[in-house]
Amino acid sequence: MIKLVASDLDGTLLLNGAQQIPEEVFSLIRRLKDMGILFVAASGRQYSNMKRLFKPVFSDMAFVCENGAMAVWNEKVLYQDGFDQTLARDILEAVYGKEGAEFSCSTKDFYYIRPKTQHYYDLMTKVVKTDCKVIGDFSEMTEKCMKLAVYEQAGMREESIRYWQERFRDRCTVVTSGNDWVDFIPFGINKAKGVRKYQEILNIRPEECLVFGDEFNDVEMLQAVPWSFAMAHSKDGVKAAAEYQTERVEPVLEKLIQAGGKMEEVIKNVQ
């Protein structure tokens, strides 16, 4: 019997660059809650942004933010992790010094950004609609950094991914997050940590959890439970981390509700 559902957002619930949660999802979250199933949004996004996305149902669900660096439930921060200050500064200076690269630095309440272009400023503040603090110098950064990310407008090409991985993978986890981003995450921090926190609080076993993801920052979460779905468009390495695949999250959740939370019945209908 499933008691917890965790889903990534970008590329999973939010398809084709969408920036609004489909109305259908809100209804599904309410119905899951009525069945005693907790829905957890697990994303690399900041909490305030996720809360806005799920505004109609945010009090009916829980959150794993910043790729697992923070978990929030009922407006209470369950835990918060962060980067070593020296390492964070090294990454940020490297990103700022690379042509065509932009950075974001996540804190509890906002992102530090130092935009080189109007495009990036508009993307962060008007498209993705994150809470940002624009800085002119790195000395202005006084808050703890939970996650760092690099963005390239033309898309994150394989050579760029290799560049960032080769430069920093010995000091932190470096993973792709969508087509345009690479995330830098402290070792030991991932979305699975957030899922495990809710399992601990609610006394839920891994086999009572269902998770969805599409990128390499979802791999640990997909591997952490037996009922895991990678999106059909995921890279091969992500698909290999999951037990099943799906085109969309919503039909699987609808089947789960119809099956009374029994995943064995759901799998019969999706295979």
PDB file of C-alpha atoms in Angstrom:
ATOM      1  CA  MET A   1       0.000   0.000   0.000  1.00  0.00           C
ATOM      2  CA  ILE A   2       1.505   3.308  -1.088  1.00  0.00           C
ATOM      3  CA  LYS A   3       1.686   5.995   1.606  1.00  0.00           C
ATOM      4  CA  LEU A   4       3.987   8.553  -0.057  1.00  0.00           C
ATOM      5  CA  VAL A   5       4.372   9.834  -3.637  1.00  0.00           C
ATOM      6  CA  ALA A   6       7.377  12.007  -4.532  1.00  0.00           C
ATOM      7  CA  SER A   7       7.793  13.681  -7.903  1.00  0.00           C
ATOM      8  CA  ASP A   8      10.342  15.873  -9.590  1.00  0.00           C
ATOM      9  CA  LEU A   9       8.993  19.007 -11.291  1.00  0.00           C
ATOM     10  CA  ASP A  10      10.895  20.235 -14.366  1.00  0.00           C
ATOM     11  CA  GLY A  11      10.781  17.585 -17.058  1.00  0.00           C
ATOM     12  CA  THR A  12       8.485  15.404 -14.958  1.00  0.00           C
ATOM     13  CA  LEU A  13       5.340  17.214 -13.788  1.00  0.00           C
ATOM     14  CA  LEU A  14       6.332  20.275 -15.826  1.00  0.00           C
ATOM     15  CA  LEU A  15       6.802  19.100 -19.407  1.00  0.00           C
ATOM     16  CA  ASN A  16       8.178  20.950 -22.438  1.00  0.00           C
ATOM     17  CA  GLY A  17       9.377  23.938 -20.431  1.00  0.00           C
ATOM     18  CA  ALA A  18       6.016  24.573 -18.743  1.00  0.00           C
ATOM     19  CA  GLN A  19       6.080  26.891 -15.715  1.00  0.00           C
ATOM     20  CA  GLN A  20       2.616  26.119 -14.321  1.00  0.00           C
ATOM     21  CA  ILE A  21       1.420  22.933 -12.642  1.00  0.00           C
ATOM     22  CA  PRO A  22      -1.478  21.350 -14.595  1.00  0.00           C
ATOM     23  CA  GLU A  23      -4.819  21.815 -12.802  1.00  0.00           C
ATOM     24  CA  GLU A  24      -5.316  18.054 -12.927  1.00  0.00           C
ATOM     25  CA  VAL A  25      -2.399  17.597 -10.538  1.00  0.00           C
ATOM     26  CA  PHE A  26      -4.054  19.678  -7.802  1.00  0.00           C
ATOM     27  CA  SER A  27      -7.099  17.428  -7.839  1.00  0.00           C
ATOM     28  CA  LEU A  28      -4.901  14.326  -7.711  1.00  0.00           C
ATOM     29  CA  ILE A  29      -2.968  15.674  -4.706  1.00  0.00           C
ATOM     30  CA  ARG A  30      -6.223  16.313  -2.815  1.00  0.00           C
ATOM     31  CA  ARG A  31      -7.509  12.843  -3.620  1.00  0.00           C
ATOM     32  CA  LEU A  32      -4.221  11.272  -2.525  1.00  0.00           C
ATOM     33  CA  LYS A  33      -4.417  13.154   0.762  1.00  0.00           C
ATOM     34  CA  ASP A  34      -7.954  11.884   1.327  1.00  0.00           C
ATOM     35  CA  MET A  35      -6.545   8.362   0.969  1.00  0.00           C
ATOM     36  CA  GLY A  36      -3.819   9.070   3.512  1.00  0.00           C
ATOM     37  CA  ILE A  37      -1.084   9.351   0.864  1.00  0.00           C
ATOM     38  CA  LEU A  38       1.351  12.271   1.218  1.00  0.00           C
ATOM     39  CA  PHE A  39       2.420  13.966  -2.018  1.00  0.00           C
ATOM     40  CA  VAL A  40       5.965  15.381  -1.936  1.00  0.00           C
ATOM     41  CA  ALA A  41       7.273  17.760  -4.597  1.00  0.00           C
ATOM     42  CA  ALA A  42      11.024  17.023  -4.907  1.00  0.00           C
ATOM     43  CA  SER A  43      12.874  19.585  -6.999  1.00  0.00           C
ATOM     44  CA  GLY A  44      16.019  21.593  -7.475  1.00  0.00           C
ATOM     45  CA  ARG A  45      13.829  24.690  -7.155  1.00  0.00           C
ATOM     46  CA  GLN A  46      13.620  26.968  -4.127  1.00  0.00           C
ATOM     47  CA  TYR A  47      10.819  26.556  -1.589  1.00  0.00           C
ATOM     48  CA  SER A  48       9.132  29.907  -2.209  1.00  0.00           C
ATOM     49  CA  ASN A  49       8.935  29.160  -5.947  1.00  0.00           C
ATOM     50  CA  MET A  50       7.540  25.678  -5.344  1.00  0.00           C
ATOM     51  CA  LYS A  51       5.014  27.024  -2.870  1.00  0.00           C
ATOM     52  CA  ARG A  52       3.723  29.453  -5.509  1.00  0.00           C
ATOM     53  CA  LEU A  53       3.494  26.701  -8.107  1.00  0.00           C
ATOM     54  CA  PHE A  54       1.370  24.566  -5.769  1.00  0.00           C
ATOM     55  CA  LYS A  55      -0.531  27.456  -4.167  1.00  0.00           C
ATOM     56  CA  PRO A  56      -3.994  25.790  -4.309  1.00  0.00           C
ATOM     57  CA  VAL A  57      -2.720  22.701  -2.451  1.00  0.00           C
ATOM     58  CA  PHE A  58       0.548  23.627  -0.728  1.00  0.00           C
ATOM     59  CA  SER A  59      -0.950  22.936   2.721  1.00  0.00           C
ATOM     60  CA  ASP A  60      -1.981  19.453   1.562  1.00  0.00           C
ATOM     61  CA  MET A  61       1.522  18.325   0.594  1.00  0.00           C
ATOM     62  CA  ALA A  62       5.214  18.458   1.484  1.00  0.00           C
ATOM     63  CA  PHE A  63       8.413  19.661  -0.183  1.00  0.00           C
ATOM     64  CA  VAL A  64      11.994  18.591  -0.829  1.00  0.00           C
ATOM     65  CA  CYS A  65      13.789  21.668  -2.143  1.00  0.00           C
ATOM     66  CA  GLU A  66      17.173  22.509  -3.652  1.00  0.00           C
ATOM     67  CA  ASN A  67      17.865  18.917  -4.758  1.00  0.00           C
ATOM     68  CA  GLY A  68      17.453  17.662  -1.207  1.00  0.00           C
ATOM     69  CA  ALA A  69      19.316  20.389   0.681  1.00  0.00           C
ATOM     70  CA  MET A  70      16.122  21.375   2.505  1.00  0.00           C
ATOM     71  CA  ALA A  71      12.790  19.746   3.387  1.00  0.00           C
ATOM     72  CA  VAL A  72       9.680  21.725   4.392  1.00  0.00           C
ATOM     73  CA  TRP A  73       6.349  20.424   5.656  1.00  0.00           C
ATOM     74  CA  ASN A  74       3.513  22.561   7.020  1.00  0.00           C
ATOM     75  CA  GLU A  75       5.811  25.598   6.742  1.00  0.00           C
ATOM     76  CA  LYS A  76       8.331  23.946   9.078  1.00  0.00           C
ATOM     77  CA  VAL A  77      11.915  23.437   7.897  1.00  0.00           C
ATOM     78  CA  LEU A  78      12.746  19.828   8.770  1.00  0.00           C
ATOM     79  CA  TYR A  79      16.435  20.215   7.923  1.00  0.00           C
ATOM     80  CA  GLN A  80      18.719  22.515   5.942  1.00  0.00           C
ATOM     81  CA  ASP A  81      22.174  21.715   4.550  1.00  0.00           C
ATOM     82  CA  GLY A  82      24.695  23.864   2.732  1.00  0.00           C
ATOM     83  CA  PHE A  83      28.013  24.295   0.945  1.00  0.00           C
ATOM     84  CA  ASP A  84      31.438  24.859   2.406  1.00  0.00           C
ATOM     85  CA  GLN A  85      31.950  28.593   1.972  1.00  0.00           C
ATOM     86  CA  THR A  86      35.323  28.290   0.234  1.00  0.00           C
ATOM     87  CA  LEU A  87      34.051  25.715  -2.263  1.00  0.00           C
ATOM     88  CA  ALA A  88      30.943  27.789  -2.996  1.00  0.00           C
ATOM     89  CA  ARG A  89      33.101  30.834  -3.742  1.00  0.00           C
ATOM     90  CA  ASP A  90      35.399  28.808  -6.018  1.00  0.00           C
ATOM     91  CA  ILE A  91      32.458  27.494  -8.050  1.00  0.00           C
ATOM     92  CA  LEU A  92      30.757  30.871  -8.325  1.00  0.00           C
ATOM     93  CA  GLU A  93      33.937  32.620  -9.471  1.00  0.00           C
ATOM     94  CA  ALA A  94      34.561  29.870 -12.029  1.00  0.00           C
ATOM     95  CA  VAL A  95      31.041  30.182 -13.440  1.00  0.00           C
ATOM     96  CA  TYR A  96      31.157  33.968 -13.517  1.00  0.00           C
ATOM     97  CA  GLY A  97      34.510  33.849 -15.286  1.00  0.00           C
ATOM     98  CA  LYS A  98      33.329  31.506 -18.051  1.00  0.00           C
ATOM     99  CA  GLU A  99      31.917  33.139 -21.178  1.00  0.00           C
ATOM    100  CA  GLY A 100      28.223  32.408 -21.730  1.00  0.00           C
ATOM    101  CA  ALA A 101      27.721  30.973 -18.229  1.00  0.00           C
ATOM    102  CA  GLU A 102      25.442  32.378 -15.522  1.00  0.00           C
ATOM    103  CA  PHE A 103      25.072  31.230 -11.920  1.00  0.00           C
ATOM    104  CA  SER A 104      22.437  30.969  -9.240  1.00  0.00           C
ATOM    105  CA  CYS A 105      23.213  30.426  -5.558  1.00  0.00           C
ATOM    106  CA  SER A 106      20.365  29.131  -3.413  1.00  0.00           C
ATOM    107  CA  THR A 107      19.834  30.337   0.133  1.00  0.00           C
ATOM    108  CA  LYS A 108      16.863  29.543   2.360  1.00  0.00           C
ATOM    109  CA  ASP A 109      14.781  32.470   1.140  1.00  0.00           C
ATOM    110  CA  PHE A 110      16.222  33.661  -2.183  1.00  0.00           C
ATOM    111  CA  TYR A 111      18.774  33.144  -4.959  1.00  0.00           C
ATOM    112  CA  TYR A 112      21.893  35.233  -5.300  1.00  0.00           C
ATOM    113  CA  ILE A 113      22.448  36.090  -8.959  1.00  0.00           C
ATOM    114  CA  ARG A 114      24.896  38.325 -10.814  1.00  0.00           C
ATOM    115  CA  PRO A 115      23.372  38.530 -14.299  1.00  0.00           C
ATOM    116  CA  LYS A 116      25.576  39.160 -17.297  1.00  0.00           C
ATOM    117  CA  THR A 117      22.575  39.502 -19.609  1.00  0.00           C
ATOM    118  CA  GLN A 118      19.031  40.828 -19.465  1.00  0.00           C
ATOM    119  CA  HIS A 119      17.893  37.446 -20.747  1.00  0.00           C
ATOM    120  CA  TYR A 120      19.106  35.677 -17.615  1.00  0.00           C
ATOM    121  CA  TYR A 121      17.656  38.287 -15.277  1.00  0.00           C
ATOM    122  CA  ASP A 122      14.275  37.977 -17.010  1.00  0.00           C
ATOM    123  CA  LEU A 123      14.462  34.181 -16.984  1.00  0.00           C
ATOM    124  CA  MET A 124      15.012  34.041 -13.234  1.00  0.00           C
ATOM    125  CA  THR A 125      12.607  36.802 -12.198  1.00  0.00           C
ATOM    126  CA  LYS A 126       9.864  36.748 -14.854  1.00  0.00           C
ATOM    127  CA  VAL A 127       9.811  33.258 -16.386  1.00  0.00           C
ATOM    128  CA  VAL A 128      10.808  30.885 -13.580  1.00  0.00           C
ATOM    129  CA  LYS A 129       9.681  33.573 -11.082  1.00  0.00           C
ATOM    130  CA  THR A 130      12.238  32.923  -8.379  1.00  0.00           C
ATOM    131  CA  ASP A 131      12.960  35.276  -5.483  1.00  0.00           C
ATOM    132  CA  CYS A 132      16.347  36.766  -6.329  1.00  0.00           C
ATOM    133  CA  LYS A 133      18.880  39.156  -4.834  1.00  0.00           C
ATOM    134  CA  VAL A 134      21.119  40.739  -7.473  1.00  0.00           C
ATOM    135  CA  ILE A 135      24.703  41.330  -6.335  1.00  0.00           C
ATOM    136  CA  GLY A 136      27.502  43.348  -7.853  1.00  0.00           C
ATOM    137  CA  ASP A 137      30.287  41.622  -5.955  1.00  0.00           C
ATOM    138  CA  PHE A 138      30.723  38.248  -4.252  1.00  0.00           C
ATOM    139  CA  SER A 139      31.483  39.986  -0.951  1.00  0.00           C
ATOM    140  CA  GLU A 140      27.765  40.843  -0.752  1.00  0.00           C
ATOM    141  CA  MET A 141      26.897  37.183  -0.251  1.00  0.00           C
ATOM    142  CA  THR A 142      26.373  36.618   3.473  1.00  0.00           C
ATOM    143  CA  GLU A 143      23.735  33.858   3.548  1.00  0.00           C
ATOM    144  CA  LYS A 144      24.499  30.129   3.548  1.00  0.00           C
ATOM    145  CA  CYS A 145      24.451  28.572   0.056  1.00  0.00           C
ATOM    146  CA  MET A 146      22.471  25.325  -0.229  1.00  0.00           C
ATOM    147  CA  LYS A 147      22.862  24.635  -3.953  1.00  0.00           C
ATOM    148  CA  LEU A 148      24.758  26.235  -6.841  1.00  0.00           C
ATOM    149  CA  ALA A 149      23.839  26.028 -10.504  1.00  0.00           C
ATOM    150  CA  VAL A 150      25.258  27.113 -13.851  1.00  0.00           C
ATOM    151  CA  TYR A 151      23.029  28.074 -16.779  1.00  0.00           C
ATOM    152  CA  GLU A 152      23.845  28.369 -20.469  1.00  0.00           C
ATOM    153  CA  GLN A 153      21.278  30.015 -22.721  1.00  0.00           C
ATOM    154  CA  ALA A 154      22.159  27.885 -25.753  1.00  0.00           C
ATOM    155  CA  GLY A 155      21.592  24.711 -23.746  1.00  0.00           C
ATOM    156  CA  MET A 156      24.041  22.676 -21.721  1.00  0.00           C
ATOM    157  CA  ARG A 157      26.169  20.927 -24.360  1.00  0.00           C
ATOM    158  CA  GLU A 158      28.118  17.744 -23.626  1.00  0.00           C
ATOM    159  CA  GLU A 159      31.432  19.605 -23.679  1.00  0.00           C
ATOM    160  CA  SER A 160      30.143  22.056 -21.064  1.00  0.00           C
ATOM    161  CA  ILE A 161      28.828  19.251 -18.881  1.00  0.00           C
ATOM    162  CA  ARG A 162      32.216  17.520 -19.067  1.00  0.00           C
ATOM    163  CA  TYR A 163      33.992  20.792 -18.289  1.00  0.00           C
ATOM    164  CA  TRP A 164      32.080  21.345 -15.051  1.00  0.00           C
ATOM    165  CA  GLN A 165      32.232  17.710 -14.008  1.00  0.00           C
ATOM    166  CA  GLU A 166      35.968  17.458 -14.572  1.00  0.00           C
ATOM    167  CA  ARG A 167      36.578  20.707 -12.740  1.00  0.00           C
ATOM    168  CA  PHE A 168      34.517  20.094  -9.589  1.00  0.00           C
ATOM    169  CA  ARG A 169      33.361  16.465  -9.321  1.00  0.00           C
ATOM    170  CA  ASP A 170      36.140  15.687  -6.839  1.00  0.00           C
ATOM    171  CA  ARG A 171      34.732  18.338  -4.485  1.00  0.00           C
ATOM    172  CA  CYS A 172      30.954  17.997  -4.896  1.00  0.00           C
ATOM    173  CA  THR A 173      28.251  16.222  -6.904  1.00  0.00           C
ATOM    174  CA  VAL A 174      27.874  17.702 -10.413  1.00  0.00           C
ATOM    175  CA  VAL A 175      24.706  16.691 -12.286  1.00  0.00           C
ATOM    176  CA  THR A 176      22.558  17.903 -15.159  1.00  0.00           C
ATOM    177  CA  SER A 177      19.197  19.411 -14.267  1.00  0.00           C
ATOM    178  CA  GLY A 178      17.100  19.960 -17.378  1.00  0.00           C
ATOM    179  CA  ASN A 179      18.530  20.953 -20.760  1.00  0.00           C
ATOM    180  CA  ASP A 180      20.104  24.253 -19.730  1.00  0.00           C
ATOM    181  CA  TRP A 181      21.448  23.692 -16.216  1.00  0.00           C
ATOM    182  CA  VAL A 182      24.170  21.869 -14.330  1.00  0.00           C
ATOM    183  CA  ASP A 183      23.753  21.701 -10.545  1.00  0.00           C
ATOM    184  CA  PHE A 184      26.511  21.575  -7.937  1.00  0.00           C
ATOM    185  CA  ILE A 185      25.406  19.793  -4.765  1.00  0.00           C
ATOM    186  CA  PRO A 186      27.337  19.028  -1.567  1.00  0.00           C
ATOM    187  CA  PHE A 187      28.330  15.374  -1.263  1.00  0.00           C
ATOM    188  CA  GLY A 188      25.665  13.371   0.555  1.00  0.00           C
ATOM    189  CA  ILE A 189      22.843  15.711  -0.418  1.00  0.00           C
ATOM    190  CA  ASN A 190      20.203  14.465  -2.849  1.00  0.00           C
ATOM    191  CA  LYS A 191      16.438  14.127  -3.151  1.00  0.00           C
ATOM    192  CA  ALA A 192      16.543  10.655  -1.598  1.00  0.00           C
ATOM    193  CA  LYS A 193      17.644  12.269   1.671  1.00  0.00           C
ATOM    194  CA  GLY A 194      14.454  14.310   1.706  1.00  0.00           C
ATOM    195  CA  VAL A 195      12.299  11.272   0.951  1.00  0.00           C
ATOM    196  CA  ARG A 196      14.017   9.348   3.751  1.00  0.00           C
ATOM    197  CA  LYS A 197      13.250  12.190   6.167  1.00  0.00           C
ATOM    198  CA  TYR A 198       9.527  11.830   5.504  1.00  0.00           C
ATOM    199  CA  GLN A 199       9.821   8.051   5.752  1.00  0.00           C
ATOM    200  CA  GLU A 200      11.419   8.495   9.172  1.00  0.00           C
ATOM    201  CA  ILE A 201       8.844  10.990  10.442  1.00  0.00           C
ATOM    202  CA  LEU A 202       5.836   9.011   9.212  1.00  0.00           C
ATOM    203  CA  ASN A 203       7.251   5.513   9.752  1.00  0.00           C
ATOM    204  CA  ILE A 204       6.916   4.686   6.048  1.00  0.00           C
ATOM    205  CA  ARG A 205       8.904   1.887   4.430  1.00  0.00           C
ATOM    206  CA  PRO A 206      10.614   2.290   1.004  1.00  0.00           C
ATOM    207  CA  GLU A 207       8.176  -0.226  -0.529  1.00  0.00           C
ATOM    208  CA  GLU A 208       5.338   2.090   0.512  1.00  0.00           C
ATOM    209  CA  CYS A 209       6.717   4.921  -1.661  1.00  0.00           C
ATOM    210  CA  LEU A 210       6.282   5.837  -5.336  1.00  0.00           C
ATOM    211  CA  VAL A 211       8.663   8.278  -7.038  1.00  0.00           C
ATOM    212  CA  PHE A 212       9.014   9.974 -10.442  1.00  0.00           C
ATOM    213  CA  GLY A 213      11.983  11.722 -12.072  1.00  0.00           C
ATOM    214  CA  ASP A 214      13.685  12.472 -15.366  1.00  0.00           C
ATOM    215  CA  GLU A 215      17.221  13.725 -14.730  1.00  0.00           C
ATOM    216  CA  PHE A 216      20.476  12.718 -13.088  1.00  0.00           C
ATOM    217  CA  ASN A 217      19.611  14.764 -10.000  1.00  0.00           C
ATOM    218  CA  ASP A 218      16.737  12.286  -9.523  1.00  0.00           C
ATOM    219  CA  VAL A 219      18.829   9.101  -9.698  1.00  0.00           C
ATOM    220  CA  GLU A 220      19.324   8.553  -5.948  1.00  0.00           C
ATOM    221  CA  MET A 221      15.609   9.053  -5.340  1.00  0.00           C
ATOM    222  CA  LEU A 222      14.703   6.629  -8.125  1.00  0.00           C
ATOM    223  CA  GLN A 223      17.080   4.039  -6.698  1.00  0.00           C
ATOM    224  CA  ALA A 224      15.845   4.464  -3.130  1.00  0.00           C
ATOM    225  CA  VAL A 225      12.427   2.812  -3.564  1.00  0.00           C
ATOM    226  CA  PRO A 226      11.172  -0.216  -5.521  1.00  0.00           C
ATOM    227  CA  TRP A 227       8.294   1.690  -7.143  1.00  0.00           C
ATOM    228  CA  SER A 228      10.144   4.222  -9.310  1.00  0.00           C
ATOM    229  CA  PHE A 229       9.282   5.717 -12.697  1.00  0.00           C
ATOM    230  CA  ALA A 230      11.629   7.521 -15.077  1.00  0.00           C
ATOM    231  CA  MET A 231      10.030   9.677 -17.716  1.00  0.00           C
ATOM    232  CA  ALA A 232      10.123   8.167 -21.209  1.00  0.00           C
ATOM    233  CA  HIS A 233      12.264  11.045 -22.498  1.00  0.00           C
ATOM    234  CA  SER A 234      14.926  10.554 -19.784  1.00  0.00           C
ATOM    235  CA  LYS A 235      18.544   9.793 -20.612  1.00  0.00           C
ATOM    236  CA  ASP A 236      19.510   6.122 -20.559  1.00  0.00           C
ATOM    237  CA  GLY A 237      21.394   6.465 -17.275  1.00  0.00           C
ATOM    238  CA  VAL A 238      18.291   7.832 -15.564  1.00  0.00           C
ATOM    239  CA  LYS A 239      16.063   5.117 -17.030  1.00  0.00           C
ATOM    240  CA  ALA A 240      18.481   2.507 -15.732  1.00  0.00           C
ATOM    241  CA  ALA A 241      18.002   3.848 -12.189  1.00  0.00           C
ATOM    242  CA  ALA A 242      14.223   3.340 -12.299  1.00  0.00           C
ATOM    243  CA  GLU A 243      12.099   0.212 -12.360  1.00  0.00           C
ATOM    244  CA  TYR A 244       9.496   1.559 -14.793  1.00  0.00           C
ATOM    245  CA  GLN A 245       8.891   4.291 -17.358  1.00  0.00           C
ATOM    246  CA  THR A 246       5.974   6.581 -18.153  1.00  0.00           C
ATOM    247  CA  GLU A 247       5.137   9.404 -20.554  1.00  0.00           C
ATOM    248  CA  ARG A 248       3.295  11.369 -17.852  1.00  0.00           C
ATOM    249  CA  VAL A 249       2.871  11.265 -14.083  1.00  0.00           C
ATOM    250  CA  GLU A 250      -0.859  11.971 -13.942  1.00  0.00           C
ATOM    251  CA  PRO A 251      -2.150   8.705 -15.489  1.00  0.00           C
ATOM    252  CA  VAL A 252      -0.068   6.664 -13.040  1.00  0.00           C
ATOM    253  CA  LEU A 253      -1.464   8.623 -10.089  1.00  0.00           C
ATOM    254  CA  GLU A 254      -5.010   8.209 -11.406  1.00  0.00           C
ATOM    255  CA  LYS A 255      -4.470   4.448 -11.616  1.00  0.00           C
ATOM    256  CA  LEU A 256      -2.995   4.446  -8.110  1.00  0.00           C
ATOM    257  CA  ILE A 257      -6.102   6.136  -6.732  1.00  0.00           C
ATOM    258  CA  GLN A 258      -8.403   3.774  -8.610  1.00  0.00           C
ATOM    259  CA  ALA A 259      -6.406   0.815  -7.252  1.00  0.00           C
ATOM    260  CA  GLY A 260      -6.779   2.006  -3.673  1.00  0.00           C
ATOM    261  CA  GLY A 261      -3.059   2.620  -3.321  1.00  0.00           C
ATOM    262  CA  LYS A 262      -2.021  -0.873  -4.427  1.00  0.00           C
ATOM    263  CA  MET A 263       0.928  -0.567  -6.807  1.00  0.00           C
ATOM    264  CA  GLU A 264       0.693  -4.202  -7.888  1.00  0.00           C
ATOM    265  CA  GLU A 265      -2.632  -3.346  -9.523  1.00  0.00           C
ATOM    266  CA  VAL A 266      -1.211  -0.199 -11.087  1.00  0.00           C
ATOM    267  CA  ILE A 267       1.690  -2.066 -12.687  1.00  0.00           C
ATOM    268  CA  LYS A 268      -0.676  -4.564 -14.272  1.00  0.00           C
ATOM    269  CA  ASN A 269      -2.312  -1.657 -16.094  1.00  0.00           C
ATOM    270  CA  VAL A 270       0.815   0.183 -17.209  1.00  0.00           C
ATOM    271  CA  GLN A 271       2.787  -2.763 -18.565  1.00  0.00           C
TER     272      GLN A 271
END
